[in-house]
Structure formats: structure tokens, C-alpha cells
């Protein structure tokens, strides 16, 4: 029996009649599903979170919401007595359902996008009743941060957490506004950074849907719902006497609107080119006009600053993000010590990151009888694109050379076991993973486009290759492998440069200078 309840109430009624519950999915959908069951006093029915048989074992050693994560084939004893709730993204639910039916699970429920939204709508008031906002402040100002996501693997979100942590340590009060449920909130809790939820839709509209009138109407209706969010935000700003609003990415905009209405200065942090990611601002002329009204614009790189569509770009300051890694991992090490060259590429698996280009380069290496290498691709992405890459690996007979690792909670360990790391994106706005790889002592090979040339000096702190040219990429890999001593020297130089340049202290000082300039002009210093 499979059912697709579209409201929390209907799902809860189904669960109440069951003896046990298994939640299939260990991501944010699964976590929110668990929290809603617990809110209704049904936590005692939950047996476990389930994941597919192919899931990496590292995840199985952990707990989520206090419950174990187990492979689904280890839970078949519950196939007749438990309801299993498929709590994943919609694009993989059909495949999961087929697998569960093969294993003869009898009671299957789905968390649809509509049901997930209902979960979040009900979660917000519960969260606010249980969590009173307490700003940590000594003598500094109060800064309100507008996040555009709640993703613990997002570079923009990680940078927000690191900046807020530094501000608090220096006596500045911060409060983060999250627009949606996610696993990034745990990072804020670890650092004791105050946060709350105000549900809102960003203004990033998929370019691929530009000619779909129905989709445009749906998106516009979603943005109309932001008026309620803006009103709630305005009340919060007044209640906590906020001095400055920091819009953390190009995507989030309601903080700027509320700040204008409240007469509060705001800065806008442009961390990405939306069009490079397949999106654009809905009603772009009005959107960029609002950004132009910011008291200060911060660009994450010179590349992003160059893309700002204003004749006068001088009001934008380039501030490179800090990258914080474990201190014990910042040790000088010798790469190319093993017979097999270990290579790694970390990040979201999308066509904009160009994993396909690296696979093509590996095929070239194989054709040239250079077979002592192994590449791991770390991250997740859209199923269609991942399947396309897997098929390409199969076509080139590279299965023994390339592994799709999936998500990892121990990326630092993977970096320190690798010799070469790659950044193949044609339009990388900054490249947090580029800096991380350098800090962990990898030789980094990146494309000569986007912001990557700002982070890598070719032949000095890494290698650059002609973007879009797998042959050129393969040649750089061959050069690195055939000249191990030079590669070690370049990697060490890159490591020292990254560790000395992208520090939390320098980032904090530059951001504070901007805050002080803006607050002084507004009379709030």
C-alpha cells in the first residue's frame, strides 16, 4: 500500500495507526519529518533512518535526531509492521519506491513537496515558542544577517557562520534569519549564534523556465507571499533595535526592503553570478535598482565585481572569504609519495562545475597509457546529470579509475589523502573548495576563468589550464605527475599562500571597516 498524504494531519493519522516507523532519507527532508513526528509525541515509534544499500559506510556510524542510520536491507524485518516514509527529494522517490516494493515493504508513505511545505509551516511556530532570541552582545552594534539558504555544505552559508562567530567574539551582536528548514542551523547552534525562521522565497528565477507563463505566475505568487515575511521582519528589526542589515547573497532581498522601510542601513554581499548558475533576478531591472541602493556592496571576488551591471563599480569592495579548517590539518606534507596518483574534485555535481571535462581528461590519460591514477568525485547533484557522468565513465571504461563518492562528513581526510585537486568550473564566483584544497596541501589545477585565476598563480601556487579544453587539462595533469619535485614545491607554496591570505582575522577586519564606514555615514556608529 502506497499513499501520498498532502497534509501533516493526514500523515500523522496514518502514523498513529502503525506500530513502527522508518524514515527513508537522512537529509533535511528526513530530519524535518522526524521533528514533526516528535512534535506530535510519536518519536517512540521511530525505529531508524534508512538509506540505500550503496550509501557510504561513514554515514552509518552516526545518529540523526538521536536515531541510527541503517541500510534499508538491514530493516526488512519491519516490512509488514512498519510504515516507511520516503522523505527525500522528489526526483529519487520513484526509484526508492521500486526498491522498497522489491524488498516487500507493505506500507509506504511519501513526503511530497506540498507536504514538506506544510511541515515547515507548522515547524516555525513550534520553533519560535521553544526558542527565545537572546542576542550575545558586549558593547558592539546589532547586525541582522539575511541567509538565502540553510545548507551546511553551502560556501555562502559557511562563510556567514564564520563571520558571525568572529563578530560575536569581538562584542558585536548578530542575529541570523533563515528562510527555510535545513541542516545549516546546526552549525549556528554549535557556535551559539542566535537565529530564527522567517519563511520567504528568494528572487532567483530559473532561466530555463523563462518562456513558461504558468511557472512565471507561480513564482510571482510565491514572491507575493514575501510581503508577510517583510512585515514580520520589520517588526523584528524594531523590537531588537537592529543597526545594520547584511544580505548574505545576491538571491536574498526582503532584508533590504525591510531595512529601507525601517530606515536602517544595509550592505549587500554578492557571492555569485546568478546567471552562471542558471538563474536570474525576477524582474532584473527593479532588482538591480534595489541592489544599487545598498549603502555598500561587497563582491566576493574581482570577477563578481566585474559583472555588476553598473557603469560605476567603485562603490563595491572586493573582500575574499575566509576559509577555516582544522588547525592540525594545516601541516606541510609531501604529495606524490605513492605509486597511484590520488586525485579529488569536491563540490556540487552540476554542469556548471564541469565534472565532465575532468572525466574527458582522465580518458585522455588512459589512452596515453597513464593508468596509475584514481579520481574521487565528492558531492551530490541532479540525478540526470550524475547518471550522464556515470554513463560517460562507463563509455570510456574508466570504472576502476573514477569513483563517485557522494556526500562526505570527512572531506578534510579525503583532501589530506589526495595529491591533486581540481576546480574546473568555467565561472566560479570565488572557489572555497580551491582554497580548502590548497590549505590541505594538494596541488590544485584550475580553469583560467571566473575567479580561479585570482586564487591560483599558474606555475607558482597551482596550475591553470584553458577552460573548456580537456586536452589542456590532461597536459597539466601529466606535467604535474612527471615533475613530482616541482609539484611538491608548488603545492607547498600554494598552501602557505592560502593559509596566510584567507584568514578569519583579515576577513573580519575588512568587513568591520565596511560596517564602520556605513554606520558612521548613517549616524549609528
GROMACS .gro file of N, CA, C and O in nm, residues 1-114:
model
  456
    1UNK      N    1   0.085  -0.119   0.000
    1UNK     CA    2   0.000   0.000   0.000
    1UNK      C    3   0.088   0.124   0.000
    1UNK      O    4   0.177   0.138   0.083
    2UNK      N    5   0.068   0.210  -0.097
    2UNK     CA    6   0.140   0.337  -0.102
    2UNK      C    7   0.041   0.452  -0.096
    2UNK      O    8  -0.064   0.447  -0.160
    3UNK      N    9   0.075   0.554  -0.018
    3UNK     CA   10  -0.013   0.670  -0.005
    3UNK      C   11   0.071   0.798  -0.013
    3UNK      O   12   0.188   0.800   0.026
    4UNK      N   13   0.006   0.903  -0.060
    4UNK     CA   14   0.072   1.033  -0.073
    4UNK      C   15  -0.009   1.139   0.000
    4UNK      O   16  -0.080   1.217  -0.062
    5UNK      N   17   0.000   1.144   0.132
    5UNK     CA   18  -0.074   1.246   0.207
    5UNK      C   19  -0.021   1.385   0.175
    5UNK      O   20   0.101   1.404   0.162
    6UNK      N   21  -0.110   1.483   0.164
    6UNK     CA   22  -0.068   1.619   0.129
    6UNK      C   23  -0.078   1.715   0.247
    6UNK      O   24  -0.063   1.836   0.229
    7UNK      N   25  -0.104   1.663   0.365
    7UNK     CA   26  -0.105   1.749   0.483
    7UNK      C   27  -0.044   1.673   0.600
    7UNK      O   28  -0.046   1.549   0.605
    8UNK      N   29   0.014   1.749   0.693
    8UNK     CA   30   0.074   1.689   0.811
    8UNK      C   31  -0.030   1.610   0.891
    8UNK      O   32  -0.002   1.501   0.942
    9UNK      N   33  -0.150   1.664   0.900
    9UNK     CA   34  -0.255   1.599   0.978
    9UNK      C   35  -0.284   1.459   0.926
    9UNK      O   36  -0.296   1.364   1.003
   10UNK      N   37  -0.294   1.443   0.793
   10UNK     CA   38  -0.324   1.312   0.735
   10UNK      C   39  -0.209   1.214   0.758
   10UNK      O   40  -0.232   1.096   0.786
   11UNK      N   41  -0.085   1.262   0.745
   11UNK     CA   42   0.028   1.173   0.768
   11UNK      C   43   0.032   1.127   0.913
   11UNK      O   44   0.054   1.009   0.942
   12UNK      N   45   0.010   1.221   1.006
   12UNK     CA   46   0.013   1.187   1.148
   12UNK      C   47  -0.095   1.085   1.181
   12UNK      O   48  -0.071   0.991   1.259
   13UNK      N   49  -0.212   1.098   1.123
   13UNK     CA   50  -0.320   1.000   1.147
   13UNK      C   51  -0.278   0.861   1.101
   13UNK      O   52  -0.309   0.761   1.166
   14UNK      N   53  -0.208   0.854   0.988
   14UNK     CA   54  -0.159   0.725   0.938
   14UNK      C   55  -0.055   0.666   1.034
   14UNK      O   56  -0.058   0.547   1.065
   15UNK      N   57   0.035   0.751   1.082
   15UNK     CA   58   0.141   0.704   1.170
   15UNK      C   59   0.085   0.656   1.304
   15UNK      O   60   0.133   0.557   1.361
   16UNK      N   61  -0.017   0.723   1.353
   16UNK     CA   62  -0.076   0.684   1.482
   16UNK      C   63  -0.127   0.539   1.478
   16UNK      O   64  -0.128   0.470   1.580
   17UNK      N   65  -0.168   0.493   1.361
   17UNK     CA   66  -0.224   0.358   1.349
   17UNK      C   67  -0.116   0.252   1.328
   17UNK      O   68  -0.147   0.133   1.321
   18UNK      N   69   0.008   0.293   1.316
   18UNK     CA   70   0.116   0.199   1.290
   18UNK      C   71   0.189   0.162   1.419
   18UNK      O   72   0.182   0.234   1.520
   19UNK      N   73   0.260   0.052   1.415
   19UNK     CA   74   0.338   0.009   1.530
   19UNK      C   75   0.478   0.070   1.527
   19UNK      O   76   0.531   0.114   1.628
   20UNK      N   77   0.538   0.071   1.408
   20UNK     CA   78   0.673   0.125   1.392
   20UNK      C   79   0.678   0.220   1.272
   20UNK      O   80   0.593   0.214   1.183
   21UNK      N   81   0.782   0.305   1.272
   21UNK     CA   82   0.805   0.397   1.161
   21UNK      C   83   0.952   0.392   1.122
   21UNK      O   84   1.040   0.393   1.208
   22UNK      N   85   0.977   0.386   0.992
   22UNK     CA   86   1.112   0.400   0.937
   22UNK      C   87   1.110   0.520   0.844
   22UNK      O   88   1.020   0.533   0.760
   23UNK      N   89   1.206   0.610   0.861
   23UNK     CA   90   1.215   0.728   0.776
   23UNK      C   91   1.325   0.704   0.673
   23UNK      O   92   1.443   0.693   0.709
   24UNK      N   93   1.287   0.694   0.547
   24UNK     CA   94   1.384   0.670   0.440
   24UNK      C   95   1.437   0.804   0.392
   24UNK      O   96   1.368   0.880   0.326
   25UNK      N   97   1.561   0.832   0.426
   25UNK     CA   98   1.624   0.959   0.387
   25UNK      C   99   1.687   1.025   0.508
   25UNK      O  100   1.620   1.046   0.610
   26UNK      N  101   1.817   1.057   0.497
   26UNK     CA  102   1.889   1.115   0.610
   26UNK      C  103   1.928   1.260   0.585
   26UNK      O  104   2.017   1.313   0.652
   27UNK      N  105   1.861   1.324   0.488
   27UNK     CA  106   1.887   1.465   0.461
   27UNK      C  107   1.790   1.554   0.535
   27UNK      O  108   1.725   1.514   0.633
   28UNK      N  109   1.775   1.678   0.487
   28UNK     CA  110   1.691   1.773   0.559
   28UNK      C  111   1.543   1.735   0.554
   28UNK      O  112   1.468   1.763   0.648
   29UNK      N  113   1.498   1.667   0.447
   29UNK     CA  114   1.358   1.624   0.441
   29UNK      C  115   1.332   1.519   0.548
   29UNK      O  116   1.232   1.524   0.620
   30UNK      N  117   1.424   1.424   0.561
   30UNK     CA  118   1.410   1.322   0.663
   30UNK      C  119   1.416   1.379   0.803
   30UNK      O  120   1.339   1.340   0.892
   31UNK      N  121   1.507   1.474   0.825
   31UNK     CA  122   1.521   1.534   0.958
   31UNK      C  123   1.395   1.611   0.997
   31UNK      O  124   1.348   1.599   1.111
   32UNK      N  125   1.339   1.688   0.904
   32UNK     CA  126   1.218   1.764   0.936
   32UNK      C  127   1.100   1.669   0.960
   32UNK      O  128   1.018   1.692   1.049
   33UNK      N  129   1.092   1.562   0.882
   33UNK     CA  130   0.987   1.463   0.904
   33UNK      C  131   0.995   1.407   1.045
   33UNK      O  132   0.894   1.395   1.116
   34UNK      N  133   1.115   1.374   1.088
   34UNK     CA  134   1.136   1.321   1.223
   34UNK      C  135   1.093   1.422   1.329
   34UNK      O  136   1.024   1.387   1.426
   35UNK      N  137   1.133   1.548   1.311
   35UNK     CA  138   1.099   1.651   1.409
   35UNK      C  139   0.948   1.671   1.419
   35UNK      O  140   0.894   1.696   1.527
   36UNK      N  141   0.877   1.658   1.307
   36UNK     CA  142   0.731   1.674   1.311
   36UNK      C  143   0.665   1.555   1.382
   36UNK      O  144   0.567   1.571   1.456
   37UNK      N  145   0.718   1.436   1.362
   37UNK     CA  146   0.665   1.319   1.434
   37UNK      C  147   0.690   1.335   1.584
   37UNK      O  148   0.602   1.306   1.666
   38UNK      N  149   0.808   1.383   1.620
   38UNK     CA  150   0.838   1.404   1.761
   38UNK      C  151   0.750   1.511   1.822
   38UNK      O  152   0.708   1.499   1.938
   39UNK      N  153   0.717   1.613   1.744
   39UNK     CA  154   0.631   1.720   1.794
   39UNK      C  155   0.492   1.668   1.829
   39UNK      O  156   0.423   1.725   1.915
   40UNK      N  157   0.450   1.561   1.765
   40UNK     CA  158   0.319   1.501   1.793
   40UNK      C  159   0.330   1.384   1.891
   40UNK      O  160   0.235   1.307   1.906
   41UNK      N  161   0.445   1.370   1.955
   41UNK     CA  162   0.462   1.264   2.054
   41UNK      C  163   0.475   1.126   1.996
   41UNK      O  164   0.445   1.026   2.063
   42UNK      N  165   0.522   1.115   1.872
   42UNK     CA  166   0.531   0.987   1.804
   42UNK      C  167   0.674   0.939   1.786
   42UNK      O  168   0.699   0.844   1.712
   43UNK      N  169   0.766   1.005   1.853
   43UNK     CA  170   0.906   0.969   1.838
   43UNK      C  171   0.936   0.827   1.881
   43UNK      O  172   1.028   0.763   1.828
   44UNK      N  173   0.859   0.775   1.978
   44UNK     CA  174   0.885   0.639   2.026
   44UNK      C  175   0.855   0.532   1.922
   44UNK      O  176   0.899   0.417   1.934
   45UNK      N  177   0.782   0.569   1.818
   45UNK     CA  178   0.752   0.472   1.712
   45UNK      C  179   0.865   0.459   1.610
   45UNK      O  180   0.870   0.364   1.532
   46UNK      N  181   0.956   0.557   1.608
   46UNK     CA  182   1.061   0.559   1.506
   46UNK      C  183   1.167   0.454   1.538
   46UNK      O  184   1.225   0.453   1.646
   47UNK      N  185   1.193   0.368   1.442
   47UNK     CA  186   1.294   0.263   1.457
   47UNK      C  187   1.431   0.314   1.412
   47UNK      O  188   1.532   0.297   1.481
   48UNK      N  189   1.433   0.379   1.295
   48UNK     CA  190   1.561   0.415   1.235
   48UNK      C  191   1.539   0.504   1.114
   48UNK      O  192   1.427   0.513   1.061
   49UNK      N  193   1.646   0.570   1.072
   49UNK     CA  194   1.651   0.629   0.938
   49UNK      C  195   1.709   0.523   0.846
   49UNK      O  196   1.794   0.444   0.886
   50UNK      N  197   1.661   0.521   0.724
   50UNK     CA  198   1.709   0.423   0.627
   50UNK      C  199   1.776   0.493   0.510
   50UNK      O  200   1.735   0.603   0.470
   51UNK      N  201   1.878   0.429   0.456
   51UNK     CA  202   1.945   0.479   0.335
   51UNK      C  203   1.963   0.361   0.241
   51UNK      O  204   1.945   0.244   0.278
   52UNK      N  205   2.000   0.389   0.117
   52UNK     CA  206   2.013   0.284   0.016
   52UNK      C  207   2.132   0.195   0.044
   52UNK      O  208   2.225   0.231   0.119
   53UNK      N  209   2.133   0.078  -0.018
   53UNK     CA  210   2.239  -0.019   0.003
   53UNK      C  211   2.375   0.035  -0.038
   53UNK      O  212   2.478  -0.002   0.016
   54UNK      N  213   2.378   0.127  -0.135
   54UNK     CA  214   2.504   0.180  -0.185
   54UNK      C  215   2.557   0.298  -0.107
   54UNK      O  216   2.659   0.356  -0.142
   55UNK      N  217   2.491   0.337   0.003
   55UNK     CA  218   2.533   0.454   0.080
   55UNK      C  219   2.669   0.430   0.144
   55UNK      O  220   2.700   0.319   0.188
   56UNK      N  221   2.750   0.537   0.149
   56UNK     CA  222   2.882   0.526   0.210
   56UNK      C  223   2.871   0.488   0.358
   56UNK      O  224   2.785   0.539   0.431
   57UNK      N  225   2.959   0.400   0.403
   57UNK     CA  226   2.952   0.349   0.539
   57UNK      C  227   2.975   0.456   0.644
   57UNK      O  228   2.931   0.441   0.758
   58UNK      N  229   3.047   0.566   0.609
   58UNK     CA  230   3.076   0.670   0.707
   58UNK      C  231   2.948   0.727   0.767
   58UNK      O  232   2.942   0.760   0.885
   59UNK      N  233   2.844   0.738   0.686
   59UNK     CA  234   2.718   0.792   0.733
   59UNK      C  235   2.651   0.699   0.832
   59UNK      O  236   2.578   0.741   0.922
   60UNK      N  237   2.678   0.569   0.821
   60UNK     CA  238   2.610   0.470   0.903
   60UNK      C  239   2.662   0.468   1.046
   60UNK      O  240   2.601   0.406   1.132
   61UNK      N  241   2.772   0.534   1.072
   61UNK     CA  242   2.827   0.537   1.206
   61UNK      C  243   2.765   0.649   1.290
   61UNK      O  244   2.799   0.664   1.408
   62UNK      N  245   2.678   0.729   1.232
   62UNK     CA  246   2.626   0.846   1.300
   62UNK      C  247   2.478   0.830   1.338
   62UNK      O  248   2.412   0.735   1.295
   63UNK      N  249   2.432   0.924   1.418
   63UNK     CA  250   2.291   0.931   1.456
   63UNK      C  251   2.231   1.057   1.397
   63UNK      O  252   2.300   1.158   1.378
   64UNK      N  253   2.103   1.055   1.371
   64UNK     CA  254   2.030   1.173   1.327
   64UNK      C  255   1.908   1.186   1.416
   64UNK      O  256   1.828   1.092   1.426
   65UNK      N  257   1.897   1.300   1.484
   65UNK     CA  258   1.787   1.325   1.579
   65UNK      C  259   1.782   1.215   1.686
   65UNK      O  260   1.676   1.183   1.740
   66UNK      N  261   1.898   1.155   1.714
   66UNK     CA  262   1.903   1.052   1.816
   66UNK      C  263   1.871   0.911   1.768
   66UNK      O  264   1.871   0.816   1.847
   67UNK      N  265   1.846   0.895   1.638
   67UNK     CA  266   1.810   0.764   1.583
   67UNK      C  267   1.921   0.715   1.490
   67UNK      O  268   1.986   0.794   1.421
   68UNK      N  269   1.943   0.583   1.485
   68UNK     CA  270   2.050   0.530   1.399
   68UNK      C  271   2.015   0.540   1.251
   68UNK      O  272   1.898   0.549   1.213
   69UNK      N  273   2.118   0.541   1.169
   69UNK     CA  274   2.102   0.539   1.024
   69UNK      C  275   2.148   0.401   0.976
   69UNK      O  276   2.262   0.362   1.001
   70UNK      N  277   2.059   0.328   0.911
   70UNK     CA  278   2.090   0.192   0.869
   70UNK      C  279   2.057   0.172   0.722
   70UNK      O  280   1.972   0.241   0.666
   71UNK      N  281   2.125   0.078   0.661
   71UNK     CA  282   2.091   0.042   0.524
   71UNK      C  283   1.955  -0.026   0.521
   71UNK      O  284   1.920  -0.102   0.612
   72UNK      N  285   1.879   0.001   0.417
   72UNK     CA  286   1.742  -0.045   0.410
   72UNK      C  287   1.732  -0.197   0.415
   72UNK      O  288   1.638  -0.253   0.471
   73UNK      N  289   1.831  -0.268   0.358
   73UNK     CA  290   1.822  -0.414   0.357
   73UNK      C  291   1.843  -0.476   0.496
   73UNK      O  292   1.817  -0.595   0.516
   74UNK      N  293   1.887  -0.393   0.592
   74UNK     CA  294   1.901  -0.441   0.730
   74UNK      C  295   1.770  -0.424   0.809
   74UNK      O  296   1.762  -0.465   0.926
   75UNK      N  297   1.669  -0.366   0.746
   75UNK     CA  298   1.544  -0.335   0.816
   75UNK      C  299   1.426  -0.413   0.761
   75UNK      O  300   1.311  -0.380   0.789
   76UNK      N  301   1.453  -0.517   0.683
   76UNK     CA  302   1.344  -0.590   0.618
   76UNK      C  303   1.254  -0.662   0.718
   76UNK      O  304   1.141  -0.699   0.684
   77UNK      N  305   1.301  -0.682   0.841
   77UNK     CA  306   1.216  -0.747   0.940
   77UNK      C  307   1.093  -0.663   0.974
   77UNK      O  308   0.995  -0.715   1.028
   78UNK      N  309   1.097  -0.533   0.938
   78UNK     CA  310   0.985  -0.444   0.967
   78UNK      C  311   0.894  -0.422   0.846
   78UNK      O  312   0.807  -0.336   0.848
   79UNK      N  313   0.912  -0.499   0.741
   79UNK     CA  314   0.841  -0.471   0.616
   79UNK      C  315   0.689  -0.487   0.629
   79UNK      O  316   0.615  -0.428   0.551
   80UNK      N  317   0.643  -0.567   0.727
   80UNK     CA  318   0.499  -0.584   0.746
   80UNK      C  319   0.444  -0.500   0.861
   80UNK      O  320   0.326  -0.468   0.864
   81UNK      N  321   0.531  -0.464   0.954
   81UNK     CA  322   0.483  -0.398   1.077
   81UNK      C  323   0.508  -0.248   1.081
   81UNK      O  324   0.456  -0.179   1.169
   82UNK      N  325   0.589  -0.197   0.991
   82UNK     CA  326   0.626  -0.055   0.995
   82UNK      C  327   0.573   0.021   0.876
   82UNK      O  328   0.562  -0.034   0.766
   83UNK      N  329   0.539   0.146   0.900
   83UNK     CA  330   0.519   0.241   0.790
   83UNK      C  331   0.657   0.296   0.754
   83UNK      O  332   0.733   0.336   0.843
   84UNK      N  333   0.688   0.295   0.628
   84UNK     CA  334   0.814   0.355   0.584
   84UNK      C  335   0.782   0.482   0.508
   84UNK      O  336   0.704   0.481   0.413
   85UNK      N  337   0.838   0.593   0.556
   85UNK     CA  338   0.810   0.724   0.498
   85UNK      C  339   0.926   0.763   0.407
   85UNK      O  340   1.039   0.780   0.455
   86UNK      N  341   0.899   0.778   0.279
   86UNK     CA  342   1.004   0.820   0.185
   86UNK      C  343   1.018   0.971   0.196
   86UNK      O  344   0.935   1.049   0.147
   87UNK      N  345   1.124   1.014   0.265
   87UNK     CA  346   1.147   1.155   0.294
   87UNK      C  347   1.274   1.200   0.222
   87UNK      O  348   1.379   1.219   0.283
   88UNK      N  349   1.262   1.214   0.090
   88UNK     CA  350   1.377   1.253   0.007
   88UNK      C  351   1.329   1.356  -0.095
   88UNK      O  352   1.210   1.390  -0.100
   89UNK      N  353   1.422   1.403  -0.178
   89UNK     CA  354   1.384   1.490  -0.287
   89UNK      C  355   1.298   1.412  -0.387
   89UNK      O  356   1.317   1.290  -0.405
   90UNK      N  357   1.203   1.478  -0.455
   90UNK     CA  358   1.109   1.407  -0.542
   90UNK      C  359   1.173   1.327  -0.654
   90UNK      O  360   1.121   1.224  -0.694
   91UNK      N  361   1.289   1.374  -0.705
   91UNK     CA  362   1.346   1.310  -0.824
   91UNK      C  363   1.400   1.169  -0.800
   91UNK      O  364   1.430   1.096  -0.894
   92UNK      N  365   1.412   1.127  -0.674
   92UNK     CA  366   1.460   0.991  -0.648
   92UNK      C  367   1.354   0.903  -0.582
   92UNK      O  368   1.379   0.786  -0.553
   93UNK      N  369   1.236   0.959  -0.560
   93UNK     CA  370   1.134   0.883  -0.486
   93UNK      C  371   1.084   0.761  -0.563
   93UNK      O  372   1.058   0.656  -0.503
   94UNK      N  373   1.069   0.772  -0.694
   94UNK     CA  374   1.020   0.659  -0.773
   94UNK      C  375   1.117   0.541  -0.766
   94UNK      O  376   1.076   0.425  -0.752
   95UNK      N  377   1.246   0.570  -0.774
   95UNK     CA  378   1.347   0.465  -0.766
   95UNK      C  379   1.345   0.398  -0.629
   95UNK      O  380   1.356   0.275  -0.617
   96UNK      N  381   1.329   0.480  -0.524
   96UNK     CA  382   1.323   0.426  -0.388
   96UNK      C  383   1.199   0.338  -0.370
   96UNK      O  384   1.205   0.229  -0.311
   97UNK      N  385   1.086   0.385  -0.422
   97UNK     CA  386   0.962   0.307  -0.410
   97UNK      C  387   0.978   0.171  -0.476
   97UNK      O  388   0.938   0.067  -0.419
   98UNK      N  389   1.038   0.168  -0.594
   98UNK     CA  390   1.058   0.041  -0.664
   98UNK      C  391   1.144  -0.054  -0.581
   98UNK      O  392   1.117  -0.175  -0.573
   99UNK      N  393   1.246   0.000  -0.516
   99UNK     CA  394   1.334  -0.083  -0.434
   99UNK      C  395   1.260  -0.136  -0.311
   99UNK      O  396   1.275  -0.253  -0.273
  100UNK      N  397   1.177  -0.051  -0.250
  100UNK     CA  398   1.101  -0.094  -0.132
  100UNK      C  399   1.000  -0.202  -0.167
  100UNK      O  400   0.980  -0.297  -0.091
  101UNK      N  401   0.936  -0.188  -0.282
  101UNK     CA  402   0.842  -0.291  -0.327
  101UNK      C  403   0.915  -0.423  -0.356
  101UNK      O  404   0.863  -0.531  -0.328
  102UNK      N  405   1.036  -0.411  -0.409
  102UNK     CA  406   1.116  -0.531  -0.433
  102UNK      C  407   1.147  -0.602  -0.302
  102UNK      O  408   1.150  -0.726  -0.295
  103UNK      N  409   1.171  -0.522  -0.196
  103UNK     CA  410   1.201  -0.579  -0.065
  103UNK      C  411   1.074  -0.616   0.012
  103UNK      O  412   1.082  -0.658   0.127
  104UNK      N  413   0.957  -0.593  -0.051
  104UNK     CA  414   0.826  -0.633   0.002
  104UNK      C  415   0.782  -0.553   0.124
  104UNK      O  416   0.715  -0.605   0.214
  105UNK      N  417   0.820  -0.424   0.129
  105UNK     CA  418   0.762  -0.335   0.231
  105UNK      C  419   0.618  -0.307   0.193
  105UNK      O  420   0.588  -0.274   0.077
  106UNK      N  421   0.528  -0.319   0.291
  106UNK     CA  422   0.386  -0.316   0.260
  106UNK      C  423   0.319  -0.180   0.278
  106UNK      O  424   0.216  -0.154   0.216
  107UNK      N  425   0.375  -0.094   0.364
  107UNK     CA  426   0.311   0.035   0.393
  107UNK      C  427   0.409   0.149   0.367
  107UNK      O  428   0.504   0.169   0.443
  108UNK      N  429   0.384   0.220   0.258
  108UNK     CA  430   0.476   0.324   0.214
  108UNK      C  431   0.402   0.457   0.204
  108UNK      O  432   0.295   0.466   0.144
  109UNK      N  433   0.459   0.561   0.266
  109UNK     CA  434   0.407   0.697   0.256
  109UNK      C  435   0.514   0.786   0.192
  109UNK      O  436   0.633   0.761   0.208
  110UNK      N  437   0.470   0.890   0.124
  110UNK     CA  438   0.562   0.982   0.057
  110UNK      C  439   0.553   1.122   0.118
  110UNK      O  440   0.443   1.168   0.152
  111UNK      N  441   0.668   1.186   0.129
  111UNK     CA  442   0.669   1.329   0.163
  111UNK      C  443   0.679   1.407   0.033
  111UNK      O  444   0.786   1.417  -0.029
  112UNK      N  445   0.565   1.459  -0.012
  112UNK     CA  446   0.560   1.538  -0.135
  112UNK      C  447   0.610   1.679  -0.107
  112UNK      O  448   0.620   1.721   0.009
  113UNK      N  449   0.643   1.758  -0.211
  113UNK     CA  450   0.681   1.898  -0.188
  113UNK      C  451   0.574   1.975  -0.110
  113UNK      O  452   0.607   2.057  -0.024
  114UNK      N  453   0.448   1.948  -0.139
  114UNK     CA  454   0.339   2.016  -0.068
  114UNK      C  455   0.339   1.979   0.079
  114UNK      O  456   0.323   2.065   0.167
   0.00000   0.00000   0.00000
